mmCIF file of C-alpha atoms in Angstrom:
data_model
loop_
_atom_site.group_PDB
_atom_site.id
_atom_site.type_symbol
_atom_site.label_atom_id
_atom_site.label_comp_id
_atom_site.label_asym_id
_atom_site.label_seq_id
_atom_site.Cartn_x
_atom_site.Cartn_y
_atom_site.Cartn_z
ATOM 1 C CA UNK A 1 82.769 32.616 85.622
ATOM 2 C CA UNK A 2 85.221 34.644 87.686
ATOM 3 C CA UNK A 3 88.103 33.458 89.872
ATOM 4 C CA UNK A 4 89.350 35.775 92.631
ATOM 5 C CA UNK A 5 92.542 35.217 94.611
ATOM 6 C CA UNK A 6 92.055 35.387 98.381
ATOM 7 C CA UNK A 7 94.638 35.954 101.127
ATOM 8 C CA UNK A 8 96.768 32.851 101.617
ATOM 9 C CA UNK A 9 96.546 30.754 104.776
ATOM 10 C CA UNK A 10 98.725 27.955 106.198
ATOM 11 C CA UNK A 11 101.112 28.497 103.266
ATOM 12 C CA UNK A 12 98.300 27.561 100.882
ATOM 13 C CA UNK A 13 96.858 29.570 97.985
ATOM 14 C CA UNK A 14 93.106 30.188 97.985
ATOM 15 C CA UNK A 15 90.634 31.311 95.332
ATOM 16 C CA UNK A 16 86.928 32.146 95.413
ATOM 17 C CA UNK A 17 84.882 31.270 92.333
ATOM 18 C CA UNK A 18 81.607 32.815 91.186
ATOM 19 C CA UNK A 19 79.747 29.701 90.033
ATOM 20 C CA UNK A 20 76.743 31.622 88.710
ATOM 21 C CA UNK A 21 78.797 33.143 85.890
ATOM 22 C CA UNK A 22 78.888 30.619 83.056
ATOM 23 C CA UNK A 23 82.321 29.571 81.731
ATOM 24 C CA UNK A 24 83.237 30.078 78.084
ATOM 25 C CA UNK A 25 82.247 27.288 75.651
ATOM 26 C CA UNK A 26 85.917 26.705 74.777
ATOM 27 C CA UNK A 27 86.671 26.028 78.438
ATOM 28 C CA UNK A 28 83.836 23.515 78.681
ATOM 29 C CA UNK A 29 85.384 21.506 75.875
ATOM 30 C CA UNK A 30 88.430 20.969 78.073
ATOM 31 C CA UNK A 31 86.500 18.918 80.634
ATOM 32 C CA UNK A 32 86.897 15.151 80.705
ATOM 33 C CA UNK A 33 84.235 12.730 79.497
ATOM 34 C CA UNK A 34 83.589 11.768 83.117
ATOM 35 C CA UNK A 35 83.086 15.379 84.201
ATOM 36 C CA UNK A 36 80.701 16.012 81.308
ATOM 37 C CA UNK A 37 78.776 12.827 82.093
ATOM 38 C CA UNK A 38 78.417 13.775 85.749
ATOM 39 C CA UNK A 39 77.155 17.214 84.755
ATOM 40 C CA UNK A 40 74.442 15.666 82.600
ATOM 41 C CA UNK A 41 73.116 13.731 85.593
ATOM 42 C CA UNK A 42 72.045 16.895 87.412
ATOM 43 C CA UNK A 43 68.276 17.358 87.312
ATOM 44 C CA UNK A 44 68.302 21.150 87.560
ATOM 45 C CA UNK A 45 70.080 23.324 85.002
ATOM 46 C CA UNK A 46 71.409 25.710 87.654
ATOM 47 C CA UNK A 47 73.119 22.869 89.537
ATOM 48 C CA UNK A 48 74.565 21.564 86.273
ATOM 49 C CA UNK A 49 75.915 24.990 85.356
ATOM 50 C CA UNK A 50 77.507 25.476 88.778
ATOM 51 C CA UNK A 51 79.176 22.064 88.630
ATOM 52 C CA UNK A 52 80.625 22.838 85.216
ATOM 53 C CA UNK A 53 81.852 26.253 86.367
ATOM 54 C CA UNK A 54 83.534 24.726 89.425
ATOM 55 C CA UNK A 55 85.422 22.138 87.398
ATOM 56 C CA UNK A 56 86.454 24.568 84.684
ATOM 57 C CA UNK A 57 87.756 26.904 87.405
ATOM 58 C CA UNK A 58 89.632 24.051 89.066
ATOM 59 C CA UNK A 59 91.377 23.102 85.828
ATOM 60 C CA UNK A 60 92.267 26.714 85.033
ATOM 61 C CA UNK A 61 93.646 27.258 88.537
ATOM 62 C CA UNK A 62 95.748 24.084 88.568
ATOM 63 C CA UNK A 63 97.073 24.371 85.012
ATOM 64 C CA UNK A 64 99.843 26.870 85.787
ATOM 65 C CA UNK A 65 101.266 25.199 88.915
ATOM 66 C CA UNK A 66 100.986 21.768 87.266
ATOM 67 C CA UNK A 67 102.650 23.038 84.065
ATOM 68 C CA UNK A 68 99.956 21.463 81.952
ATOM 69 C CA UNK A 69 97.220 22.744 79.694
ATOM 70 C CA UNK A 70 93.935 22.745 81.604
ATOM 71 C CA UNK A 71 92.457 20.090 79.312
ATOM 72 C CA UNK A 72 95.480 17.811 79.856
ATOM 73 C CA UNK A 73 95.004 17.454 83.598
ATOM 74 C CA UNK A 74 93.903 14.012 84.735
ATOM 75 C CA UNK A 75 92.412 13.222 88.118
ATOM 76 C CA UNK A 76 92.224 10.153 90.322
ATOM 77 C CA UNK A 77 89.894 9.510 93.262
ATOM 78 C CA UNK A 78 91.019 8.189 96.639
ATOM 79 C CA UNK A 79 89.327 5.510 98.698
ATOM 80 C CA UNK A 80 86.603 7.888 99.862
ATOM 81 C CA UNK A 81 86.446 9.926 96.672
ATOM 82 C CA UNK A 82 88.978 12.678 97.375
ATOM 83 C CA UNK A 83 90.410 13.803 94.005
ATOM 84 C CA UNK A 84 94.100 14.199 93.248
ATOM 85 C CA UNK A 85 96.231 14.952 90.212
ATOM 86 C CA UNK A 86 97.484 11.788 88.519
ATOM 87 C CA UNK A 87 100.693 12.987 86.901
ATOM 88 C CA UNK A 88 101.908 15.872 89.047
ATOM 89 C CA UNK A 89 103.526 14.895 92.321
ATOM 90 C CA UNK A 90 103.771 17.398 95.136
ATOM 91 C CA UNK A 91 100.648 19.421 94.314
ATOM 92 C CA UNK A 92 97.703 19.034 96.656
ATOM 93 C CA UNK A 93 94.364 20.729 96.072
ATOM 94 C CA UNK A 94 90.802 20.749 97.277
ATOM 95 C CA UNK A 95 87.536 22.141 95.951
ATOM 96 C CA UNK A 96 84.383 23.148 97.808
ATOM 97 C CA UNK A 97 81.181 24.892 96.810
ATOM 98 C CA UNK A 98 78.011 26.191 98.416
ATOM 99 C CA UNK A 99 75.261 27.239 96.041
ATOM 100 C CA UNK A 100 76.868 29.853 93.777
ATOM 101 C CA UNK A 101 80.122 30.180 95.723
ATOM 102 C CA UNK A 102 83.139 27.953 95.121
ATOM 103 C CA UNK A 103 86.539 27.797 96.790
ATOM 104 C CA UNK A 104 89.782 26.212 95.624
ATOM 105 C CA UNK A 105 92.837 25.594 97.810
ATOM 106 C CA UNK A 106 96.307 24.625 96.572
ATOM 107 C CA UNK A 107 99.351 23.496 98.537
ATOM 108 C CA UNK A 108 102.745 22.141 97.512
ATOM 109 C CA UNK A 109 103.589 20.641 100.898
ATOM 110 C CA UNK A 110 100.860 18.405 102.315
ATOM 111 C CA UNK A 111 97.311 17.158 102.016
ATOM 112 C CA UNK A 112 94.701 19.851 102.576
ATOM 113 C CA UNK A 113 90.958 20.231 102.903
ATOM 114 C CA UNK A 114 88.829 23.315 102.323
ATOM 115 C CA UNK A 115 85.154 23.926 102.943
ATOM 116 C CA UNK A 116 82.979 26.963 102.236
ATOM 117 C CA UNK A 117 79.369 27.670 103.170
ATOM 118 C CA UNK A 118 77.047 30.573 102.557
ATOM 119 C CA UNK A 119 75.853 31.708 105.974
ATOM 120 C CA UNK A 120 72.087 31.382 106.133
ATOM 121 C CA UNK A 121 69.349 30.505 108.655
ATOM 122 C CA UNK A 122 69.043 26.762 109.277
ATOM 123 C CA UNK A 123 65.900 25.453 110.962
ATOM 124 C CA UNK A 124 67.652 22.179 111.776
ATOM 125 C CA UNK A 125 70.951 23.664 112.980
ATOM 126 C CA UNK A 126 70.528 22.391 116.539
ATOM 127 C CA UNK A 127 69.604 18.900 115.335
ATOM 128 C CA UNK A 128 72.644 18.825 113.067
ATOM 129 C CA UNK A 129 74.841 20.057 115.905
ATOM 130 C CA UNK A 130 73.570 17.228 118.118
ATOM 131 C CA UNK A 131 74.659 14.699 115.502
ATOM 132 C CA UNK A 132 77.956 16.243 114.372
ATOM 133 C CA UNK A 133 79.364 18.549 117.097
ATOM 134 C CA UNK A 134 81.018 17.442 120.335
ATOM 135 C CA UNK A 135 79.546 18.369 123.718
ATOM 136 C CA UNK A 136 81.685 21.479 124.188
ATOM 137 C CA UNK A 137 80.812 22.736 120.701
ATOM 138 C CA UNK A 138 77.103 22.130 121.282
ATOM 139 C CA UNK A 139 77.205 23.994 124.583
ATOM 140 C CA UNK A 140 79.082 26.908 123.023
ATOM 141 C CA UNK A 141 76.612 27.094 120.138
ATOM 142 C CA UNK A 142 73.627 26.959 122.496
ATOM 143 C CA UNK A 143 75.002 30.005 124.315
ATOM 144 C CA UNK A 144 74.887 32.114 121.133
ATOM 145 C CA UNK A 145 71.566 33.984 120.749
ATOM 146 C CA UNK A 146 69.378 33.020 117.808
ATOM 147 C CA UNK A 147 69.954 35.112 114.705
ATOM 148 C CA UNK A 148 72.887 35.966 112.434
ATOM 149 C CA UNK A 149 75.519 35.338 115.131
ATOM 150 C CA UNK A 150 74.125 31.839 115.749
ATOM 151 C CA UNK A 151 74.043 31.120 112.012
ATOM 152 C CA UNK A 152 77.671 32.219 111.664
ATOM 153 C CA UNK A 153 78.815 30.154 114.655
ATOM 154 C CA UNK A 154 77.077 27.047 113.317
ATOM 155 C CA UNK A 155 78.583 27.299 109.854
ATOM 156 C CA UNK A 156 82.003 28.208 111.195
ATOM 157 C CA UNK A 157 82.070 24.984 113.210
ATOM 158 C CA UNK A 158 80.562 23.014 110.318
ATOM 159 C CA UNK A 159 83.185 24.185 107.827
ATOM 160 C CA UNK A 160 85.986 23.476 110.295
ATOM 161 C CA UNK A 161 84.747 19.896 110.730
ATOM 162 C CA UNK A 162 84.388 19.388 106.979
ATOM 163 C CA UNK A 163 87.820 20.817 106.203
ATOM 164 C CA UNK A 164 89.448 18.343 108.603
ATOM 165 C CA UNK A 165 87.592 15.380 107.108
ATOM 166 C CA UNK A 166 88.551 16.457 103.601
ATOM 167 C CA UNK A 167 92.210 16.932 104.523
ATOM 168 C CA UNK A 168 92.247 13.408 105.924
ATOM 169 C CA UNK A 169 90.415 12.099 102.859
ATOM 170 C CA UNK A 170 87.882 10.152 104.930
ATOM 171 C CA UNK A 171 84.638 11.944 104.087
ATOM 172 C CA UNK A 172 81.928 11.230 106.652
ATOM 173 C CA UNK A 173 83.535 7.893 107.509
ATOM 174 C CA UNK A 174 84.752 9.393 110.798
ATOM 175 C CA UNK A 175 82.512 10.473 113.672
ATOM 176 C CA UNK A 176 82.842 14.257 113.718
ATOM 177 C CA UNK A 177 82.066 14.274 117.440
ATOM 178 C CA UNK A 178 85.389 12.511 118.037
ATOM 179 C CA UNK A 179 87.490 15.646 117.462
ATOM 180 C CA UNK A 180 87.138 19.252 118.616
ATOM 181 C CA UNK A 181 87.361 22.296 116.340
ATOM 182 C CA UNK A 182 85.317 24.905 118.231
ATOM 183 C CA UNK A 183 82.868 27.533 116.993
ATOM 184 C CA UNK A 184 85.354 30.408 116.992
ATOM 185 C CA UNK A 185 87.686 31.448 114.179
ATOM 186 C CA UNK A 186 90.962 30.948 116.062
ATOM 187 C CA UNK A 187 93.627 28.718 114.476
ATOM 188 C CA UNK A 188 94.258 25.456 116.285
ATOM 189 C CA UNK A 189 95.823 22.026 115.975
ATOM 190 C CA UNK A 190 93.465 19.067 115.558
ATOM 191 C CA UNK A 191 94.165 15.352 115.898
ATOM 192 C CA UNK A 192 91.964 12.840 114.091
ATOM 193 C CA UNK A 193 92.013 9.277 115.424
ATOM 194 C CA UNK A 194 91.985 7.120 112.314
ATOM 195 C CA UNK A 195 92.249 3.343 111.961
ATOM 196 C CA UNK A 196 95.783 3.871 110.641
ATOM 197 C CA UNK A 197 96.721 5.960 113.679
ATOM 198 C CA UNK A 198 96.509 9.622 114.763
ATOM 199 C CA UNK A 199 96.650 12.333 112.107
ATOM 200 C CA UNK A 200 97.646 15.848 113.172
ATOM 201 C CA UNK A 201 96.630 18.917 111.216
ATOM 202 C CA UNK A 202 96.536 22.688 111.439
ATOM 203 C CA UNK A 203 93.129 24.326 111.106
ATOM 204 C CA UNK A 204 92.080 27.911 110.481
ATOM 205 C CA UNK A 205 88.886 29.697 109.552
ATOM 206 C CA UNK A 206 89.541 31.928 106.587
ATOM 207 C CA UNK A 207 87.944 34.420 104.252
ATOM 208 C CA UNK A 208 85.071 32.983 102.255
ATOM 209 C CA UNK A 209 84.072 36.240 100.629
ATOM 210 C CA UNK A 210 80.927 38.262 101.198
ATOM 211 C CA UNK A 211 78.215 36.266 102.962
ATOM 212 C CA UNK A 212 80.304 33.101 103.289
ATOM 213 C CA UNK A 213 82.532 31.438 105.852
ATOM 214 C CA UNK A 214 85.316 28.985 105.060
ATOM 215 C CA UNK A 215 87.885 26.787 106.764
ATOM 216 C CA UNK A 216 91.195 25.288 105.697
ATOM 217 C CA UNK A 217 92.920 22.257 107.224
ATOM 218 C CA UNK A 218 96.455 21.104 106.438
ATOM 219 C CA UNK A 219 98.036 17.816 107.474
ATOM 220 C CA UNK A 220 101.169 18.337 109.566
ATOM 221 C CA UNK A 221 103.983 16.290 108.060
ATOM 222 C CA UNK A 222 107.109 17.613 109.838
ATOM 223 C CA UNK A 223 108.126 19.161 113.134
ATOM 224 C CA UNK A 224 108.425 22.516 111.378
ATOM 225 C CA UNK A 225 104.717 22.345 110.551
ATOM 226 C CA UNK A 226 103.965 22.839 114.241
ATOM 227 C CA UNK A 227 104.635 26.554 113.677
ATOM 228 C CA UNK A 228 101.784 26.825 111.181
ATOM 229 C CA UNK A 229 99.141 27.712 113.732
ATOM 230 C CA UNK A 230 101.215 30.536 115.185
ATOM 231 C CA UNK A 231 101.752 31.903 111.676
ATOM 232 C CA UNK A 232 98.207 31.316 110.427
ATOM 233 C CA UNK A 233 96.984 34.866 110.902
ATOM 234 C CA UNK A 234 100.092 36.624 109.601
#
């Protein structure tokens, strides 16, 4: 297992994880009983190994900022399953993985969401877009010729949607056609209309490593956060 630091975005730290490199046995012993039990439920050994690698990497990445040993970290799950650290206030993180690629994001300021996808041909991309993209996004995607550029545009929009949902902590409980993120990589502000009221966030597509695309969303908590989009590419 290898963890590689990526360029920061939205004042958040980012890491890419190679999930096909097995973690050391000592590191596996630092996982919780719940994590080990979930790993055992995977049918395929490769999926089990990738899950274990992702959670070992998450603990190793969070240990320093949390000032805890990796094995001492304890996690809680939100209403829709979003994990958080139980005993360390002020640290926000998110984990995503796509096949053998993982990504971890860490922020000390606000809730965040990260999503990564390996770019690949998808036979059902247009059907998925019809169900999850708004009209403007569908039209923009339809204008991209079939092939690698279309695949990239689809997954760029998909990761941007997912990152926003994860930052809000609502999973797929919100209609993704109700907010616009676009198929391009430009930073933007996004507002999610939740039952509790509107939630504003900054969104940027970021480096996912070779063959992958990723997106990061960060909840805007103060007036100063409005500058995040302008600074996102610096």
